PDB file of C-alpha atoms in Angstrom:
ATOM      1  CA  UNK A   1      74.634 -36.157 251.090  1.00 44.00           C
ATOM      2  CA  UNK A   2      76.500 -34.979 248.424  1.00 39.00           C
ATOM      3  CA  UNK A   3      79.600 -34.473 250.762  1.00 43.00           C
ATOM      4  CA  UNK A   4      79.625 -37.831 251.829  1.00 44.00           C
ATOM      5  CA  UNK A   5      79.462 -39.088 248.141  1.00 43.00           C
ATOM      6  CA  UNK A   6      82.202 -37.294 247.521  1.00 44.00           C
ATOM      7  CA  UNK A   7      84.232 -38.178 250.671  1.00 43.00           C
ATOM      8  CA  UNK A   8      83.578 -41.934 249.333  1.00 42.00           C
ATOM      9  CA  UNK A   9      84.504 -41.089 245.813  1.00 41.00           C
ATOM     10  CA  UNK A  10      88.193 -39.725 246.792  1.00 43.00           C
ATOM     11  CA  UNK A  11      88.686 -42.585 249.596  1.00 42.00           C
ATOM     12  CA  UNK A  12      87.730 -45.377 247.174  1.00 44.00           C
ATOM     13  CA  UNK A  13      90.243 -43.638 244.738  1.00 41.00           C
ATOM     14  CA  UNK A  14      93.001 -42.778 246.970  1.00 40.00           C
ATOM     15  CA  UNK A  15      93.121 -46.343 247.970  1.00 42.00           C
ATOM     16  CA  UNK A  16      93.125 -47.755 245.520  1.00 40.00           C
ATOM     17  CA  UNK A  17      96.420 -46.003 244.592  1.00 38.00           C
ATOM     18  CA  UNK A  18      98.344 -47.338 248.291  1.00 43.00           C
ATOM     19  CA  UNK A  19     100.301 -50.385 247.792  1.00 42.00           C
ATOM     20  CA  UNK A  20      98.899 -53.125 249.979  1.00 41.00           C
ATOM     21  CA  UNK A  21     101.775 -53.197 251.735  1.00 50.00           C
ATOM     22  CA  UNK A  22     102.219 -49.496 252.929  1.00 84.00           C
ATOM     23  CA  UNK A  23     101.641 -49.622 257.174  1.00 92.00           C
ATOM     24  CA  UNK A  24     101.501 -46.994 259.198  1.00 96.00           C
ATOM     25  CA  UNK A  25     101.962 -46.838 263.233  1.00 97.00           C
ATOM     26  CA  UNK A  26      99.851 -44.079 265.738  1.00 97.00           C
ATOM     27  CA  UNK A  27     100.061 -43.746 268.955  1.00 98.00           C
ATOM     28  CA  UNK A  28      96.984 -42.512 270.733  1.00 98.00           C
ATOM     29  CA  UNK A  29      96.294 -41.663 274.128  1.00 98.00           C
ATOM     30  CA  UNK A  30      92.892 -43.099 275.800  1.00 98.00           C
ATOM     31  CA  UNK A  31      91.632 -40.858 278.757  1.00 97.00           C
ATOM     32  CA  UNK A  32      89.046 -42.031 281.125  1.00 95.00           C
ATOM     33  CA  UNK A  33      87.721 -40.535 284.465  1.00 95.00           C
ATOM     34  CA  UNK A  34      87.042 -42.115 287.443  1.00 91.00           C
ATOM     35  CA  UNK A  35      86.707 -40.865 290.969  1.00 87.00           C
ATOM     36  CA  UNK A  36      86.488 -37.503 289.127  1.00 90.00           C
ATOM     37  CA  UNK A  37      90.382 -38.220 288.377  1.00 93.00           C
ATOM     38  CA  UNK A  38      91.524 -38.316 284.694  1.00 95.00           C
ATOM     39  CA  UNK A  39      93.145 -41.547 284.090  1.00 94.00           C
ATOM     40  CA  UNK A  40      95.555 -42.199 281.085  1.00 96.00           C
ATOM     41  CA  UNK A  41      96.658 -45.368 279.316  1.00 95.00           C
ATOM     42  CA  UNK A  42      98.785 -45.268 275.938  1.00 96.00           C
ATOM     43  CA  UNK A  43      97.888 -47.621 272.499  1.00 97.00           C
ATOM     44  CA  UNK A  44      99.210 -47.810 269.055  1.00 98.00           C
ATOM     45  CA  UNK A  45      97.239 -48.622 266.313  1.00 98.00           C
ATOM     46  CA  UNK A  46      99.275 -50.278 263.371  1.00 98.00           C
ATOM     47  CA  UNK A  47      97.251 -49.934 260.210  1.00 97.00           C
ATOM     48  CA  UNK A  48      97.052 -50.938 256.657  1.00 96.00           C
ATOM     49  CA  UNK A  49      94.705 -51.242 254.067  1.00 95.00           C
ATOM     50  CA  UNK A  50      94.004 -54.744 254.818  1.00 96.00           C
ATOM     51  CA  UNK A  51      94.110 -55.107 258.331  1.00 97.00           C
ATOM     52  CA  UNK A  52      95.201 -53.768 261.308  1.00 98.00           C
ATOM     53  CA  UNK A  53      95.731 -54.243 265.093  1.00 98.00           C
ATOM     54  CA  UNK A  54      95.112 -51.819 268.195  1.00 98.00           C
ATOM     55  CA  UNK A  55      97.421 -52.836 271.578  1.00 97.00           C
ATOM     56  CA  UNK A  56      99.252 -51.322 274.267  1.00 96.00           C
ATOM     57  CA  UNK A  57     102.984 -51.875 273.712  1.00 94.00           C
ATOM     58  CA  UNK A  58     103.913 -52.436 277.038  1.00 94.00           C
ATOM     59  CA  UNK A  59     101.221 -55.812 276.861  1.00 94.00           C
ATOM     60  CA  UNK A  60     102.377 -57.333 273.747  1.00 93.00           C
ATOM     61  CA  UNK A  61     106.113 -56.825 275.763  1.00 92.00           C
ATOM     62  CA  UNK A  62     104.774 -59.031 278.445  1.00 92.00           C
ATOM     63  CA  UNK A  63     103.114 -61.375 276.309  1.00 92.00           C
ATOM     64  CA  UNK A  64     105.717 -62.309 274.178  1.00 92.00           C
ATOM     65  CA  UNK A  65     108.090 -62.678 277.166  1.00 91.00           C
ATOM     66  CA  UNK A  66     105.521 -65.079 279.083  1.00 91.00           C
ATOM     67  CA  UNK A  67     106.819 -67.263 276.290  1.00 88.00           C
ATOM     68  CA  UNK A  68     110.445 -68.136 277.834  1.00 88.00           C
ATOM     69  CA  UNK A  69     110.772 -69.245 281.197  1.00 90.00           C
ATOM     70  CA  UNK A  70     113.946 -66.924 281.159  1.00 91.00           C
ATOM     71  CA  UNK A  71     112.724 -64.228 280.189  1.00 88.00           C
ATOM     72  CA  UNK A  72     109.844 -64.133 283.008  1.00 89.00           C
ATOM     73  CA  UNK A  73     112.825 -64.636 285.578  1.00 89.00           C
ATOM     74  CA  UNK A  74     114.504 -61.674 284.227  1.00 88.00           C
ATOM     75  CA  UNK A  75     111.202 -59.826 284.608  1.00 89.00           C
ATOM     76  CA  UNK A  76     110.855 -60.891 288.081  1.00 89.00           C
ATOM     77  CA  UNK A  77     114.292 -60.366 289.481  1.00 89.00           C
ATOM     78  CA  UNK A  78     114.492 -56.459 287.548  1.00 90.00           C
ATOM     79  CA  UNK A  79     110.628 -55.947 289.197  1.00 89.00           C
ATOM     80  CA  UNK A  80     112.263 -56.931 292.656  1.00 89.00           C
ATOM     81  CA  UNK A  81     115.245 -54.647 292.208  1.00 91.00           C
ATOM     82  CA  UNK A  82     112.827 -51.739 291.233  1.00 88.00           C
ATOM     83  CA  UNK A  83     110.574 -52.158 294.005  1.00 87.00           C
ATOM     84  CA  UNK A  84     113.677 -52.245 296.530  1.00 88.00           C
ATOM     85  CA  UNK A  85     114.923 -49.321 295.192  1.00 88.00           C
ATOM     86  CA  UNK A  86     111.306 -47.218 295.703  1.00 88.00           C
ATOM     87  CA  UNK A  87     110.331 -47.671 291.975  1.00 86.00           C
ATOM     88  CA  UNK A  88     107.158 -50.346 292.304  1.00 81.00           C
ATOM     89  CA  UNK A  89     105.094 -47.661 290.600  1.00 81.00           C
ATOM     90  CA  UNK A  90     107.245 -48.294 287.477  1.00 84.00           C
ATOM     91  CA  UNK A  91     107.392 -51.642 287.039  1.00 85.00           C
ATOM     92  CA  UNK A  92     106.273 -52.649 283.280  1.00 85.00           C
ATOM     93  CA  UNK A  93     102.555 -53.985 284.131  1.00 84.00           C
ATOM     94  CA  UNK A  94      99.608 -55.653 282.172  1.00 84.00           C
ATOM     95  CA  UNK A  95      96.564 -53.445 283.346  1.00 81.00           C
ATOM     96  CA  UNK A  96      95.988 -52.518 280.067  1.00 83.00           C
ATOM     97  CA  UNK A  97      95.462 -55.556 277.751  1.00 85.00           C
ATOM     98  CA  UNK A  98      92.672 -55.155 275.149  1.00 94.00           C
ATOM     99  CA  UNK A  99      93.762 -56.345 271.475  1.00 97.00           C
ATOM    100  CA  UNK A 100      91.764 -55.278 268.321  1.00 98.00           C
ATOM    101  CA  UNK A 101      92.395 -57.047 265.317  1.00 98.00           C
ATOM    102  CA  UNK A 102      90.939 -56.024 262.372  1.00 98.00           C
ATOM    103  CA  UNK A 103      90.663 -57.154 259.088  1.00 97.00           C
ATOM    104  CA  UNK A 104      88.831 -54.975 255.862  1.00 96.00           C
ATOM    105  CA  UNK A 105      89.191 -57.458 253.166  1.00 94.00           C
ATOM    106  CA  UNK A 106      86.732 -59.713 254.666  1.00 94.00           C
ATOM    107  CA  UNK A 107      84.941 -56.951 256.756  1.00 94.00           C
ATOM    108  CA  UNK A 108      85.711 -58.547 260.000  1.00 95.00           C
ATOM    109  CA  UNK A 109      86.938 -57.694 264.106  1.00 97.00           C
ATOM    110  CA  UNK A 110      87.994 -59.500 266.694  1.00 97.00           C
ATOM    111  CA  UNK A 111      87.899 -58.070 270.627  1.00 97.00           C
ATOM    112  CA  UNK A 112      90.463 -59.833 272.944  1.00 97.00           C
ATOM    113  CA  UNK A 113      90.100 -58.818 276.596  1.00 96.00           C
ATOM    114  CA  UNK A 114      91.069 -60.096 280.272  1.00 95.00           C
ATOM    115  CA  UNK A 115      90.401 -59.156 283.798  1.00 92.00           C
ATOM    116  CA  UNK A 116      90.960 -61.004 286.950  1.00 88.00           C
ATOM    117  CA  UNK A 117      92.413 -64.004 284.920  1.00 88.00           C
ATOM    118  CA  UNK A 118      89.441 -64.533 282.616  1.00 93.00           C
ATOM    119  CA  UNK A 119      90.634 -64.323 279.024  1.00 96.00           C
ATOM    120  CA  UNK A 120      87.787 -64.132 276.498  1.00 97.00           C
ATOM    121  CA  UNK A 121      87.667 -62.937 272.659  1.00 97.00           C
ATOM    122  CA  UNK A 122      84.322 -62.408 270.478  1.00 97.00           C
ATOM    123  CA  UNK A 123      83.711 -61.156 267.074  1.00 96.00           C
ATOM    124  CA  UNK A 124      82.036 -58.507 265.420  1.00 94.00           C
ATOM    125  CA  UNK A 125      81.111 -57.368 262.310  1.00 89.00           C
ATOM    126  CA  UNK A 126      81.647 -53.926 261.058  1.00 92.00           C
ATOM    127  CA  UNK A 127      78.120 -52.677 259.666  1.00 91.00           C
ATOM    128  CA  UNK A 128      77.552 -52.681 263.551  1.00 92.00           C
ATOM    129  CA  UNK A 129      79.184 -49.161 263.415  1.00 96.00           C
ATOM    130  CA  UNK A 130      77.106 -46.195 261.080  1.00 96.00           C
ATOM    131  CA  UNK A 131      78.130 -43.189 260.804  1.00 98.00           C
ATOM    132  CA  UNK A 132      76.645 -39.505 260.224  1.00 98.00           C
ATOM    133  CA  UNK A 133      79.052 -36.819 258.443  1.00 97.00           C
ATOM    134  CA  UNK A 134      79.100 -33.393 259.490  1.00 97.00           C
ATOM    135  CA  UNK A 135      80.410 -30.041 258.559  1.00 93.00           C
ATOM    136  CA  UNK A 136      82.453 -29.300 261.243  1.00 96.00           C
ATOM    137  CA  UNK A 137      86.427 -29.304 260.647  1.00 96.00           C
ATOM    138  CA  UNK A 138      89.084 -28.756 263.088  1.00 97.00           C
ATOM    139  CA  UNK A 139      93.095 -29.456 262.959  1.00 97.00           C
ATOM    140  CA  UNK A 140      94.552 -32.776 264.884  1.00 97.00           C
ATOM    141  CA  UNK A 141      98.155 -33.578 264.176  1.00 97.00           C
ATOM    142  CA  UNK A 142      98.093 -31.035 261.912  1.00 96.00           C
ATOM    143  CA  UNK A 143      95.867 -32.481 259.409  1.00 97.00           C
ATOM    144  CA  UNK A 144      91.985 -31.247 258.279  1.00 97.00           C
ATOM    145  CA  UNK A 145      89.853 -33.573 259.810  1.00 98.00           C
ATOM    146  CA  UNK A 146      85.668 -33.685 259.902  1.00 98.00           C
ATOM    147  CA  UNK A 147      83.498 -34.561 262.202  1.00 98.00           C
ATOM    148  CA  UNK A 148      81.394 -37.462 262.211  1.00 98.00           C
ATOM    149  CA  UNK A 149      79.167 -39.246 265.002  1.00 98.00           C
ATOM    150  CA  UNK A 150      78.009 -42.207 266.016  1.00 98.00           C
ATOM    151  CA  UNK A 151      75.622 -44.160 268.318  1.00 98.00           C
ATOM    152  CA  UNK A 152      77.331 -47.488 269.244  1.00 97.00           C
ATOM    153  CA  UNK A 153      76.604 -50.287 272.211  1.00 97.00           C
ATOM    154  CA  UNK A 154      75.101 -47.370 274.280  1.00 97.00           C
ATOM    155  CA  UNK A 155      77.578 -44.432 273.722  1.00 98.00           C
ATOM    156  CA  UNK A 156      76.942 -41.690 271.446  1.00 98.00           C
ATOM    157  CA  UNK A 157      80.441 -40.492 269.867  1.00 98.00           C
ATOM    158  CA  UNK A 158      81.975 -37.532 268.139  1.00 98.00           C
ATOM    159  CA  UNK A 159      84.997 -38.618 265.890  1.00 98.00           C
ATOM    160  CA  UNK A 160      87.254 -36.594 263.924  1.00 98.00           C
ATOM    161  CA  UNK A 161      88.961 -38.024 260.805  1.00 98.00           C
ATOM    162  CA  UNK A 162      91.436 -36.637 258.180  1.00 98.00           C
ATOM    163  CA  UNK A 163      90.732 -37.468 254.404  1.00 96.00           C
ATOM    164  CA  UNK A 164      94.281 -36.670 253.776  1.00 96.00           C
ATOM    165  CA  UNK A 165      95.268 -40.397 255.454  1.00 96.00           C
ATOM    166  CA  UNK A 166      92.793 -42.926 253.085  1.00 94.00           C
ATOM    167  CA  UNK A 167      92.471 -45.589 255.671  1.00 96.00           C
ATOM    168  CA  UNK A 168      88.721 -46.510 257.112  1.00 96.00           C
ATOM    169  CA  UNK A 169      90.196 -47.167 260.140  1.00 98.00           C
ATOM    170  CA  UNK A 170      90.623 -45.790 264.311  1.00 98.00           C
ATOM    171  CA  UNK A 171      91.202 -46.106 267.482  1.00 98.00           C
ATOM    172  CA  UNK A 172      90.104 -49.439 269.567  1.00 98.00           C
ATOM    173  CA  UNK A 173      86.934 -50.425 267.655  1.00 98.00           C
ATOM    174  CA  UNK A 174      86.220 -47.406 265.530  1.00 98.00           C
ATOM    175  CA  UNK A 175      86.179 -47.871 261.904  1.00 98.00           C
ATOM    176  CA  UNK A 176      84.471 -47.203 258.324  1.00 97.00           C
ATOM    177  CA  UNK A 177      84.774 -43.182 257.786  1.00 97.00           C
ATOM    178  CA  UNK A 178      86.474 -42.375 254.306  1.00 96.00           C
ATOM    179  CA  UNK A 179      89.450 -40.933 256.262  1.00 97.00           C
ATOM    180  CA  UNK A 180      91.632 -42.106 259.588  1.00 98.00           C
ATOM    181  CA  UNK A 181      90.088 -41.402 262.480  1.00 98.00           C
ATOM    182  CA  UNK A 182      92.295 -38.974 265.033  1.00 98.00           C
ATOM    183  CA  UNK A 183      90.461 -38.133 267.703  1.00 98.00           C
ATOM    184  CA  UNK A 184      87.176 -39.353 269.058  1.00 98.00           C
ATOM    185  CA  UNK A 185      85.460 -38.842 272.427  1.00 98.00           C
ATOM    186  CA  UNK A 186      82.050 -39.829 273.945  1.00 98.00           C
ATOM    187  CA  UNK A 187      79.181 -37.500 274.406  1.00 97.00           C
ATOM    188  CA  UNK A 188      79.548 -37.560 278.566  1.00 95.00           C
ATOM    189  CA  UNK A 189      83.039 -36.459 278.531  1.00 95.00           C
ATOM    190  CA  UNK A 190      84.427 -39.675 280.360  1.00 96.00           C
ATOM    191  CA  UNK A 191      86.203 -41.420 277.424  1.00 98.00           C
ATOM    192  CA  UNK A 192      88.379 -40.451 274.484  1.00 98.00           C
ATOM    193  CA  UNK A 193      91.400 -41.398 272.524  1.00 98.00           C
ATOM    194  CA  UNK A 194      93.514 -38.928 270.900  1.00 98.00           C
ATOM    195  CA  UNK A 195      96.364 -39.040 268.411  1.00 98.00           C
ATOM    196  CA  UNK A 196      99.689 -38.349 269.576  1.00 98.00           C
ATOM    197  CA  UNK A 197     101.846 -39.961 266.943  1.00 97.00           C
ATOM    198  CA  UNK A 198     101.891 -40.941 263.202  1.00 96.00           C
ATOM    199  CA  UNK A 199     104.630 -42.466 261.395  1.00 96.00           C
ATOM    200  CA  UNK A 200     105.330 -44.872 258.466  1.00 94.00           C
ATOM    201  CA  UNK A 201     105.569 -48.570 260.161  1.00 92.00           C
ATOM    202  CA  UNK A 202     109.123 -49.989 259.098  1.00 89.00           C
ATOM    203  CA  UNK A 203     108.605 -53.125 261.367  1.00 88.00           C
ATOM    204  CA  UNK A 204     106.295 -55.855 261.264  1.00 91.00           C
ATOM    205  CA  UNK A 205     102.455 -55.370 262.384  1.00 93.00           C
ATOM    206  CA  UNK A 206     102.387 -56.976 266.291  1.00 92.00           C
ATOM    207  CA  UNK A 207     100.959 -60.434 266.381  1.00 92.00           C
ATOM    208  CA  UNK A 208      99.123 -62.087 269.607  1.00 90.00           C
ATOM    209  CA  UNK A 209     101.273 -63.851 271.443  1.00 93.00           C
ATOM    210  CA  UNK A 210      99.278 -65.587 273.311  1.00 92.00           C
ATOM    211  CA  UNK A 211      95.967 -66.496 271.913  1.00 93.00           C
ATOM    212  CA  UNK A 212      96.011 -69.253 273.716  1.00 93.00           C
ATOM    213  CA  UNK A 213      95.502 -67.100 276.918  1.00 94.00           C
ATOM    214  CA  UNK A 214      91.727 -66.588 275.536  1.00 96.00           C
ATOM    215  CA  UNK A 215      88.386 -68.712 275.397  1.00 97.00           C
ATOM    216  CA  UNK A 216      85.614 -67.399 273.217  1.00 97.00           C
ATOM    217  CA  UNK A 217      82.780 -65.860 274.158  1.00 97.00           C
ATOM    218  CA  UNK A 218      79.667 -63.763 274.093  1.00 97.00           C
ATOM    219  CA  UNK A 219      80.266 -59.716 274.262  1.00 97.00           C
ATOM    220  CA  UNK A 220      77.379 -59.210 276.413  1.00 97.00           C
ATOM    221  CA  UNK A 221      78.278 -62.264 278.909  1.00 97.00           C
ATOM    222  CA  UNK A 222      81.646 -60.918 278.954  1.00 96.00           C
ATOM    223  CA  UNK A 223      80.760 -57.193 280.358  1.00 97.00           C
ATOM    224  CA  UNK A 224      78.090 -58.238 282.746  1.00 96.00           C
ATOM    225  CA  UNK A 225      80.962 -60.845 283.777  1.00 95.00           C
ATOM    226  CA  UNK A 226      83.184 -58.072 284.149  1.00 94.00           C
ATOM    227  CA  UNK A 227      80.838 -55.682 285.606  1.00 93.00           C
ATOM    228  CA  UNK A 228      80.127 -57.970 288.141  1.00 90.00           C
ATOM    229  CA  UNK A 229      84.307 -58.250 289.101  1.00 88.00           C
ATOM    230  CA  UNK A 230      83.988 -54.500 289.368  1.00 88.00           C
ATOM    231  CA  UNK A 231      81.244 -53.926 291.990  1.00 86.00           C
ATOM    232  CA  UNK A 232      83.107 -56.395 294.555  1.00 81.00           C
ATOM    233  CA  UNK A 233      86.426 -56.611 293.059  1.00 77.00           C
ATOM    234  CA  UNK A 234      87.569 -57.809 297.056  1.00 72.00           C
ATOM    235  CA  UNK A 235      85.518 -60.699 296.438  1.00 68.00           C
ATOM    236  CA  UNK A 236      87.524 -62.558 294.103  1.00 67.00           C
ATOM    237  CA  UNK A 237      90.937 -62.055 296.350  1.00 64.00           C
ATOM    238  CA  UNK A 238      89.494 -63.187 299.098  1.00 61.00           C
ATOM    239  CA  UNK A 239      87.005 -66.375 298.537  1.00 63.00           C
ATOM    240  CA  UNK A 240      90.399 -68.309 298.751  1.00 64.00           C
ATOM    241  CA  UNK A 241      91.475 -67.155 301.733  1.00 61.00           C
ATOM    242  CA  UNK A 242      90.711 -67.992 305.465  1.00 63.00           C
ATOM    243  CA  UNK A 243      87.972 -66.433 306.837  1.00 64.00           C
ATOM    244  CA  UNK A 244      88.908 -63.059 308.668  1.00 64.00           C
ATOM    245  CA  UNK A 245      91.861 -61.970 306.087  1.00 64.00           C
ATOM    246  CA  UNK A 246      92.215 -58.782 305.172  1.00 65.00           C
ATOM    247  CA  UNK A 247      93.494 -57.122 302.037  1.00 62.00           C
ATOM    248  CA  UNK A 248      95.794 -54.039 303.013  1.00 59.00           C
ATOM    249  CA  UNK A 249      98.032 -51.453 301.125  1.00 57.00           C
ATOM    250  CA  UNK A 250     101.487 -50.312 301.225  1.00 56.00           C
ATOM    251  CA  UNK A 251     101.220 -48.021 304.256  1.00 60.00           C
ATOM    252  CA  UNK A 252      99.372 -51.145 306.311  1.00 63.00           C
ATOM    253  CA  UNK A 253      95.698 -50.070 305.986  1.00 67.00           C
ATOM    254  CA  UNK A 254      92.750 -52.084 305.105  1.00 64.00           C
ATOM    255  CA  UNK A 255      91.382 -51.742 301.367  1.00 62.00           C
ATOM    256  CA  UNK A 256      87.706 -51.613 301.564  1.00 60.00           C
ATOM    257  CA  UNK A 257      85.837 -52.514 298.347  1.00 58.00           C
ATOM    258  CA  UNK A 258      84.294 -49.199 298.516  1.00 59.00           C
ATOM    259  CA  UNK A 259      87.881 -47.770 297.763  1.00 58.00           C
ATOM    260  CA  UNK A 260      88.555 -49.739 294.752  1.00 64.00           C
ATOM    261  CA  UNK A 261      84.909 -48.764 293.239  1.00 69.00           C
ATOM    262  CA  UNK A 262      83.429 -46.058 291.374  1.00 80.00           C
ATOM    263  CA  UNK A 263      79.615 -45.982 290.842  1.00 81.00           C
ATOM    264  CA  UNK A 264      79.890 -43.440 288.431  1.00 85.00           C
ATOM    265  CA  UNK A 265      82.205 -44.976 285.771  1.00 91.00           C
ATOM    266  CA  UNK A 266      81.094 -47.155 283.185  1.00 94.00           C
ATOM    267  CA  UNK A 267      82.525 -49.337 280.190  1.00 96.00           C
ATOM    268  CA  UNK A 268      83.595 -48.409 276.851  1.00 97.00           C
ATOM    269  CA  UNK A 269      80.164 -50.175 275.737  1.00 97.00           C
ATOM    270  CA  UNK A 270      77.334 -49.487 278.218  1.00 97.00           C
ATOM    271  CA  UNK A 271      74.634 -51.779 276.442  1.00 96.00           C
ATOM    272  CA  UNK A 272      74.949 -54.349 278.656  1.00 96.00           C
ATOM    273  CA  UNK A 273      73.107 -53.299 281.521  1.00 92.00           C
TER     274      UNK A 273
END
């Protein structure tokens, strides 16, 4: 107790002393497993005192070009000369599209989120997210950080955050430990994000670009929505089609939904179910 008191006591202090306007910009790899294959999809978090906003680069890049009929030619015709030339694999995509905005001078977050073309956003408010602060200390990035856990929306965390960086903020929704958080993974071992990068933000913090993409709605709806998409994801490409089509790959062979799924992998937030 009396460590935590005095974690609070030199964040509240230290903060106070950072001009408003002083951003900074991580990058953090997120890891997930599925089919017992480590996946790996890059975010930056661009952070202040007052807010902040968690994206993948490559998405706000797509977004703000979806603005200009243009620019989406340009994308098309430099996607078709890739593909022709055996590069398909690294065409600039969307598959990773979450935004996290938040905001700590009114205590708020908003989640932003697609799949299959349904665009949704919800709020949530941050005393959602308590934390317990341990002993334990370790290096990330070169920086002291302590450990600190969580249970949240069915996942039980581990966190590490450095003191030395005064901002209560993290990685996707993580927030509200006296000290940035720089690494945090879940107790089964299937998800984590981990600092790569730190540097002071010269450039504006990313805006949405498309907002109006999104309709609102409830968290809960949302994941059993999405759950749903992933036990059949077939079913959606094909309940437009004529009866009898088939949905194949690059080499000719019919993708079976049993392919595409993993009964083993779960959601960030499991408390759905």
């Amino acid at each position: 107790m009396k460590k935590l008191i005095a974690f609070i006591i030199s964040f509240v202090m230290t903060t106070a002393a950072m001009a408003q306007s002083d951003m900074i910009r991580l990058s953090y790899e997120y890891k997930w497993v599925f089919k017992g294959q480590e996946r790996v999809s890059d975010y930056n978090l661009h952070t202040s005192a007052e807010k902040s906003i968690f994206y993948n680069p490559t998405t706000v890049w797509m977004d703000s070009i979806s603005k200009s009929d243009a620019a989406c030619q340009a994308y098309g015709e430099m996607a078709s000369v890739m593909m022709q030339n055996g590069q398909g694999a690294n065409v600039p995509n969307r598959s990773v599209s979450m935004y996290v905005l938040k905001s700590f001078t009114d205590g708020s977050l908003r989640m932003y989120e697609d799949f299959n073309d349904e665009y949704a956003f919800y709020d949530e408010a941050f005393d959602e997210m308590v934390w317990e602060i341990g002993d334990s200390v370790k290096s990330v990035l070169g920086y002291d950080c302590t450990l600190a856990t969580t249970d949240y929306h069915g996942r039980h965390w581990e966190a590490w955050f450095a003191t030395d960086i005064p901002l209560q903020d993290g990685p996707w929704k993580f927030h509200g430990l006296p000290g940035l958080i720089l690494s945090v993974h879940d107790s089964s071992g299937k998800h984590g994000f981990e600092a790569t990068g730190i540097e002071k933000a010269c450039s504006p913090m990313p805006i949405m670009h498309r907002p109006d993409y999104y309709s609102r709605e409830k968290r809960i709806n949302f994941l059993k929505a999405k759950r749903s998409y992933e036990d059949n994801p077939l079913a959606s490409m094909l309940e437009n089609l004529p009866a009898g089509c088939k949905v194949l790959d690059a080499d000719g062979n019919e993708i079976s939904s049993e392919a595409l799924i993993d009964e083993d992998y779960d959601f960030l937030e499991t408390d759905y179910r």
